[in-house]
mmCIF file of C-alpha atoms in Angstrom:
data_model
loop_
_atom_site.group_PDB
_atom_site.id
_atom_site.type_symbol
_atom_site.label_atom_id
_atom_site.label_comp_id
_atom_site.label_asym_id
_atom_site.label_seq_id
_atom_site.Cartn_x
_atom_site.Cartn_y
_atom_site.Cartn_z
ATOM 1 C CA UNK Q 235 -5.897 8.123 60.287
ATOM 2 C CA UNK Q 236 -6.084 4.393 61.032
ATOM 3 C CA UNK Q 237 -3.090 2.398 62.203
ATOM 4 C CA UNK Q 238 -0.716 1.646 59.333
ATOM 5 C CA UNK Q 239 -2.268 4.183 56.945
ATOM 6 C CA UNK Q 240 0.282 6.406 55.219
ATOM 7 C CA UNK Q 241 -0.043 10.193 55.195
ATOM 8 C CA UNK Q 242 -1.441 11.493 51.910
ATOM 9 C CA UNK Q 243 1.838 13.036 50.743
ATOM 10 C CA UNK Q 244 3.648 9.692 51.147
ATOM 11 C CA UNK Q 245 0.947 7.870 49.173
ATOM 12 C CA UNK Q 246 1.284 10.404 46.345
ATOM 13 C CA UNK Q 247 5.086 10.170 46.465
ATOM 14 C CA UNK Q 248 4.870 6.363 46.408
ATOM 15 C CA UNK Q 249 2.692 6.378 43.281
ATOM 16 C CA UNK Q 250 4.970 8.831 41.484
ATOM 17 C CA UNK Q 251 7.992 6.806 42.561
ATOM 18 C CA UNK Q 252 6.440 3.703 41.027
ATOM 19 C CA UNK Q 253 5.818 5.544 37.764
ATOM 20 C CA UNK Q 254 9.474 6.574 37.695
ATOM 21 C CA UNK Q 255 10.555 2.988 38.409
ATOM 22 C CA UNK Q 256 8.374 1.384 35.721
ATOM 23 C CA UNK Q 257 9.237 3.958 33.063
ATOM 24 C CA UNK Q 258 5.904 5.760 32.926
ATOM 25 C CA UNK Q 259 7.894 8.832 33.887
ATOM 26 C CA UNK Q 260 11.242 8.231 32.125
ATOM 27 C CA UNK Q 261 14.444 10.183 32.793
ATOM 28 C CA UNK Q 262 14.405 13.861 31.768
ATOM 29 C CA UNK Q 263 10.586 13.908 31.781
ATOM 30 C CA UNK Q 264 9.047 16.852 33.566
ATOM 31 C CA UNK Q 265 7.285 15.829 36.783
ATOM 32 C CA UNK Q 266 3.578 16.721 36.857
ATOM 33 C CA UNK Q 267 3.093 20.241 38.164
ATOM 34 C CA UNK Q 268 1.843 20.905 41.642
ATOM 35 C CA UNK Q 269 -1.569 21.842 40.212
ATOM 36 C CA UNK Q 270 -1.661 18.608 38.154
ATOM 37 C CA UNK Q 271 -0.795 16.492 41.183
ATOM 38 C CA UNK Q 272 -3.467 18.268 43.199
ATOM 39 C CA UNK Q 273 -6.114 17.561 40.567
ATOM 40 C CA UNK Q 274 -5.060 13.994 39.727
ATOM 41 C CA UNK Q 275 -4.836 12.782 43.321
ATOM 42 C CA UNK Q 276 -7.476 15.015 44.883
ATOM 43 C CA UNK Q 277 -5.086 16.483 47.437
ATOM 44 C CA UNK Q 278 -4.203 19.945 48.688
ATOM 45 C CA UNK Q 279 -1.373 22.126 47.414
ATOM 46 C CA UNK Q 280 0.506 21.384 50.645
ATOM 47 C CA UNK Q 281 0.292 17.626 50.092
ATOM 48 C CA UNK Q 282 1.379 17.977 46.451
ATOM 49 C CA UNK Q 283 4.349 20.106 47.486
ATOM 50 C CA UNK Q 284 5.422 17.684 50.217
ATOM 51 C CA UNK Q 285 5.223 14.724 47.811
ATOM 52 C CA UNK Q 286 7.541 16.516 45.392
ATOM 53 C CA UNK Q 287 9.927 17.291 48.254
ATOM 54 C CA UNK Q 288 10.088 13.590 49.137
ATOM 55 C CA UNK Q 289 11.073 12.630 45.591
ATOM 56 C CA UNK Q 290 13.661 15.389 45.480
ATOM 57 C CA UNK Q 291 15.163 14.306 48.816
ATOM 58 C CA UNK Q 292 15.409 10.749 47.469
ATOM 59 C CA UNK Q 293 17.346 12.010 44.450
ATOM 60 C CA UNK Q 294 14.696 10.796 41.995
ATOM 61 C CA UNK Q 295 13.916 14.263 40.623
ATOM 62 C CA UNK Q 296 15.763 17.547 40.343
ATOM 63 C CA UNK Q 297 14.664 21.142 40.027
ATOM 64 C CA UNK Q 298 15.789 23.200 37.053
ATOM 65 C CA UNK Q 299 15.692 26.926 37.546
ATOM 66 C CA UNK Q 300 12.834 28.553 35.655
ATOM 67 C CA UNK Q 301 11.813 25.270 34.050
ATOM 68 C CA UNK Q 302 10.323 22.917 36.620
ATOM 69 C CA UNK Q 303 11.114 19.578 38.226
ATOM 70 C CA UNK Q 304 12.432 16.690 36.111
ATOM 71 C CA UNK Q 305 13.061 12.975 36.593
ATOM 72 C CA UNK Q 306 16.746 12.321 37.087
ATOM 73 C CA UNK Q 307 18.591 9.679 35.114
ATOM 74 C CA UNK Q 308 19.433 6.903 37.535
ATOM 75 C CA UNK Q 309 22.956 5.559 37.001
ATOM 76 C CA UNK Q 310 23.607 1.824 37.266
ATOM 77 C CA UNK Q 311 25.664 1.453 40.455
ATOM 78 C CA UNK Q 312 29.257 0.430 39.882
ATOM 79 C CA UNK Q 313 31.301 -1.580 42.339
ATOM 80 C CA UNK Q 314 34.068 -0.385 44.595
ATOM 81 C CA UNK Q 315 35.928 -3.483 45.731
ATOM 82 C CA UNK Q 316 37.265 -3.866 49.260
ATOM 83 C CA UNK Q 317 39.500 -6.851 49.841
ATOM 84 C CA UNK Q 318 41.250 -8.687 52.634
ATOM 85 C CA UNK Q 319 43.703 -10.045 50.054
ATOM 86 C CA UNK Q 320 46.960 -8.133 49.798
ATOM 87 C CA UNK Q 321 49.082 -8.593 46.650
ATOM 88 C CA UNK Q 322 52.811 -8.244 46.260
ATOM 89 C CA UNK Q 323 54.510 -5.110 47.549
ATOM 90 C CA UNK Q 324 54.010 -1.902 45.639
ATOM 91 C CA UNK Q 325 50.217 -1.802 45.310
ATOM 92 C CA UNK Q 326 48.160 0.625 47.361
ATOM 93 C CA UNK Q 327 44.674 -0.513 48.429
ATOM 94 C CA UNK Q 328 43.089 1.732 45.776
ATOM 95 C CA UNK Q 329 45.323 0.354 42.998
ATOM 96 C CA UNK Q 330 44.618 -3.186 44.187
ATOM 97 C CA UNK Q 331 40.858 -2.742 44.452
ATOM 98 C CA UNK Q 332 40.471 -1.014 41.109
ATOM 99 C CA UNK Q 333 42.688 -3.552 39.359
ATOM 100 C CA UNK Q 334 40.387 -6.315 40.574
ATOM 101 C CA UNK Q 335 37.547 -4.586 38.708
ATOM 102 C CA UNK Q 336 39.577 -3.863 35.560
ATOM 103 C CA UNK Q 337 39.462 -0.114 36.219
ATOM 104 C CA UNK Q 338 42.303 2.357 35.975
ATOM 105 C CA UNK Q 339 41.803 4.941 38.707
ATOM 106 C CA UNK Q 340 43.667 8.121 39.565
ATOM 107 C CA UNK Q 341 43.753 10.257 42.668
ATOM 108 C CA UNK Q 342 44.999 13.506 44.117
ATOM 109 C CA UNK Q 343 45.977 14.134 47.725
ATOM 110 C CA UNK Q 344 47.138 16.769 50.183
ATOM 111 C CA UNK Q 345 48.724 16.199 53.597
ATOM 112 C CA UNK Q 346 48.917 18.559 56.546
ATOM 113 C CA UNK Q 347 49.761 18.291 60.237
ATOM 114 C CA UNK Q 348 47.019 19.177 62.714
ATOM 115 C CA UNK Q 349 46.006 18.542 66.332
ATOM 116 C CA UNK Q 350 43.748 15.519 66.691
ATOM 117 C CA UNK Q 351 40.083 16.322 67.287
ATOM 118 C CA UNK Q 352 38.305 14.534 70.136
ATOM 119 C CA UNK Q 353 36.742 12.059 67.668
ATOM 120 C CA UNK Q 354 39.983 11.300 65.814
ATOM 121 C CA UNK Q 355 41.880 11.026 69.108
ATOM 122 C CA UNK Q 356 39.366 8.475 70.397
ATOM 123 C CA UNK Q 357 39.725 6.394 67.241
ATOM 124 C CA UNK Q 358 43.524 6.491 67.392
ATOM 125 C CA UNK Q 359 43.720 6.013 71.156
ATOM 126 C CA UNK Q 360 45.670 9.238 71.701
ATOM 127 C CA UNK Q 361 45.016 12.431 73.655
ATOM 128 C CA UNK Q 362 42.964 15.182 71.989
ATOM 129 C CA UNK Q 363 45.309 17.778 70.535
ATOM 130 C CA UNK Q 364 48.101 15.294 69.860
ATOM 131 C CA UNK Q 365 49.704 15.953 66.477
ATOM 132 C CA UNK Q 366 48.536 13.829 63.552
ATOM 133 C CA UNK Q 367 49.137 13.823 59.821
ATOM 134 C CA UNK Q 368 45.861 14.385 57.984
ATOM 135 C CA UNK Q 369 45.707 13.414 54.311
ATOM 136 C CA UNK Q 370 42.731 14.183 52.095
ATOM 137 C CA UNK Q 371 42.139 12.267 48.867
ATOM 138 C CA UNK Q 372 39.887 12.587 45.844
ATOM 139 C CA UNK Q 373 39.739 9.330 43.861
ATOM 140 C CA UNK Q 374 38.599 9.365 40.238
ATOM 141 C CA UNK Q 375 37.387 6.771 37.764
ATOM 142 C CA UNK Q 376 37.808 7.948 34.173
ATOM 143 C CA UNK Q 377 38.162 11.501 35.472
ATOM 144 C CA UNK Q 378 34.881 11.341 37.422
ATOM 145 C CA UNK Q 379 35.126 11.821 41.213
ATOM 146 C CA UNK Q 380 34.051 8.510 42.755
ATOM 147 C CA UNK Q 381 35.312 8.488 46.322
ATOM 148 C CA UNK Q 382 36.712 10.789 49.000
ATOM 149 C CA UNK Q 383 38.949 9.794 51.861
ATOM 150 C CA UNK Q 384 40.443 11.567 54.846
ATOM 151 C CA UNK Q 385 43.055 9.691 56.857
ATOM 152 C CA UNK Q 386 44.849 10.497 60.102
ATOM 153 C CA UNK Q 387 48.119 8.973 61.323
ATOM 154 C CA UNK Q 388 49.650 9.733 64.759
ATOM 155 C CA UNK Q 389 52.969 11.500 64.352
ATOM 156 C CA UNK Q 390 54.095 9.673 67.481
ATOM 157 C CA UNK Q 391 54.329 6.661 65.151
ATOM 158 C CA UNK Q 392 55.429 8.135 61.810
ATOM 159 C CA UNK Q 393 56.953 11.507 62.718
ATOM 160 C CA UNK Q 394 60.530 12.134 61.539
ATOM 161 C CA UNK Q 395 60.449 8.917 59.498
ATOM 162 C CA UNK Q 396 60.620 8.296 55.731
ATOM 163 C CA UNK Q 397 56.878 7.482 55.706
ATOM 164 C CA UNK Q 398 55.629 10.551 57.563
ATOM 165 C CA UNK Q 399 53.947 11.814 54.364
ATOM 166 C CA UNK Q 400 51.726 9.021 52.971
ATOM 167 C CA UNK Q 401 52.031 10.083 49.326
ATOM 168 C CA UNK Q 402 55.662 11.224 49.259
ATOM 169 C CA UNK Q 403 59.055 9.634 49.751
ATOM 170 C CA UNK Q 404 60.305 6.185 48.729
ATOM 171 C CA UNK Q 405 57.042 4.454 49.730
ATOM 172 C CA UNK Q 406 54.622 7.174 48.702
ATOM 173 C CA UNK Q 407 51.276 5.690 47.653
ATOM 174 C CA UNK Q 408 52.122 2.156 48.781
ATOM 175 C CA UNK Q 409 49.414 1.824 51.410
ATOM 176 C CA UNK Q 410 49.440 1.673 55.185
ATOM 177 C CA UNK Q 411 50.614 -1.926 55.656
ATOM 178 C CA UNK Q 412 53.780 -1.626 53.575
ATOM 179 C CA UNK Q 413 54.606 1.887 54.790
ATOM 180 C CA UNK Q 414 54.334 0.858 58.437
ATOM 181 C CA UNK Q 415 56.426 -2.266 57.834
ATOM 182 C CA UNK Q 416 59.224 0.014 56.583
ATOM 183 C CA UNK Q 417 59.486 1.506 60.093
ATOM 184 C CA UNK Q 418 59.151 -1.890 61.820
ATOM 185 C CA UNK Q 419 55.470 -1.483 62.677
ATOM 186 C CA UNK Q 420 53.593 -4.675 61.776
ATOM 187 C CA UNK Q 421 49.941 -4.088 60.936
ATOM 188 C CA UNK Q 422 47.997 -7.187 61.977
ATOM 189 C CA UNK Q 423 44.367 -6.084 61.933
ATOM 190 C CA UNK Q 424 42.029 -3.703 60.142
ATOM 191 C CA UNK Q 425 38.467 -2.825 61.103
ATOM 192 C CA UNK Q 426 35.929 -1.268 58.736
ATOM 193 C CA UNK Q 427 32.512 -0.026 59.849
ATOM 194 C CA UNK Q 428 30.056 0.961 57.116
ATOM 195 C CA UNK Q 429 27.281 3.511 57.653
ATOM 196 C CA UNK Q 430 25.231 6.004 55.668
ATOM 197 C CA UNK Q 431 24.222 9.642 56.084
ATOM 198 C CA UNK Q 432 23.268 12.680 53.996
ATOM 199 C CA UNK Q 433 26.351 14.018 52.241
ATOM 200 C CA UNK Q 434 27.916 17.216 53.535
ATOM 201 C CA UNK Q 435 27.719 20.208 51.206
ATOM 202 C CA UNK Q 436 31.453 20.186 50.456
ATOM 203 C CA UNK Q 437 31.426 16.425 49.818
ATOM 204 C CA UNK Q 438 28.533 16.623 47.375
ATOM 205 C CA UNK Q 439 30.125 19.594 45.626
ATOM 206 C CA UNK Q 440 33.217 17.474 44.909
ATOM 207 C CA UNK Q 441 31.348 14.246 44.128
ATOM 208 C CA UNK Q 442 28.776 15.897 41.872
ATOM 209 C CA UNK Q 443 25.713 15.167 44.024
ATOM 210 C CA UNK Q 444 22.819 17.397 45.018
ATOM 211 C CA UNK Q 445 21.695 18.392 48.536
ATOM 212 C CA UNK Q 446 20.020 15.483 50.290
ATOM 213 C CA UNK Q 447 21.919 12.750 48.478
ATOM 214 C CA UNK Q 448 23.059 9.900 50.701
ATOM 215 C CA UNK Q 449 26.679 8.813 50.977
ATOM 216 C CA UNK Q 450 28.163 5.635 52.409
ATOM 217 C CA UNK Q 451 30.903 6.210 54.959
ATOM 218 C CA UNK Q 452 33.486 3.502 55.624
ATOM 219 C CA UNK Q 453 35.273 4.157 58.910
ATOM 220 C CA UNK Q 454 38.540 2.236 58.645
ATOM 221 C CA UNK Q 455 41.243 1.764 61.278
ATOM 222 C CA UNK Q 456 44.528 -0.149 60.981
ATOM 223 C CA UNK Q 457 46.046 -1.696 64.121
ATOM 224 C CA UNK Q 458 49.484 -2.997 65.056
ATOM 225 C CA UNK Q 459 49.448 -5.164 68.204
ATOM 226 C CA UNK Q 460 46.280 -3.431 69.354
ATOM 227 C CA UNK Q 461 47.551 0.100 68.703
ATOM 228 C CA UNK Q 462 45.788 2.179 66.044
ATOM 229 C CA UNK Q 463 48.318 3.459 63.503
ATOM 230 C CA UNK Q 464 45.895 4.958 60.962
ATOM 231 C CA UNK Q 465 42.213 5.780 60.819
ATOM 232 C CA UNK Q 466 40.244 7.083 57.854
ATOM 233 C CA UNK Q 467 36.785 8.036 56.633
ATOM 234 C CA UNK Q 468 36.062 6.839 53.084
ATOM 235 C CA UNK Q 469 33.032 8.555 51.507
ATOM 236 C CA UNK Q 470 31.217 7.017 48.515
ATOM 237 C CA UNK Q 471 28.073 8.344 46.738
ATOM 238 C CA UNK Q 472 25.385 5.732 47.443
ATOM 239 C CA UNK Q 473 23.421 6.353 44.240
ATOM 240 C CA UNK Q 474 26.373 5.628 41.932
ATOM 241 C CA UNK Q 475 28.440 2.986 43.703
ATOM 242 C CA UNK Q 476 28.072 -0.087 45.862
ATOM 243 C CA UNK Q 477 30.790 -1.484 48.085
ATOM 244 C CA UNK Q 478 31.742 -5.134 47.544
ATOM 245 C CA UNK Q 479 33.881 -7.039 50.041
ATOM 246 C CA UNK Q 480 36.212 -9.885 49.027
ATOM 247 C CA UNK Q 481 37.276 -11.634 52.235
ATOM 248 C CA UNK Q 482 39.729 -14.521 52.465
ATOM 249 C CA UNK Q 483 38.556 -17.816 53.977
ATOM 250 C CA UNK Q 484 40.895 -18.867 56.721
#
């Protein structure tokens, strides 16, 4: 193989991908069989199989038991807005961000105390095993799961206070900044790092994806005078949503 030449299975996958993109193989169309690919492209069964695996891993096709492999319908990505602008008191970040897009979202949550893992402890600047409040969220748009989030808050900051449970009490659902202000903790900085990885099985089960689908992960941490008071992982299916940032000009 000369320098820069693609392996045969990638060349076959690339051609099939182009046919899906230009509509030659529209959604819900059965992908050519392994034997058909072998004959059309003059490749081995192994190459044909690997090409199909590539398309499946990319989420372009899906297998249907006893029927074959079909082109998936590709949704038009919708926006999830992230904003540095904070409105008047009473709006959580999710309410704020969805309102900016004219969407009415809902969510469900569950909170539980646990010892901080080594990773969470490092992000919060506490010792591993220190008690934190973990809250898991499922956010929905029109009833469809659109985003997952898991947050951790050190109980050394919020324990035995009215805001210990993020979604309960007088400030339940109001967001980190307002909740912390209620206990005289002034949040003055937030850092978000965006990455991507294959979705975990339990994440894809909730979000409606298939094995191999990629998710975006926003690692967010709120700080008050340099001390982390909340950190969270926000998980978004990359094939259905894109993250848009609205940042204020100072």
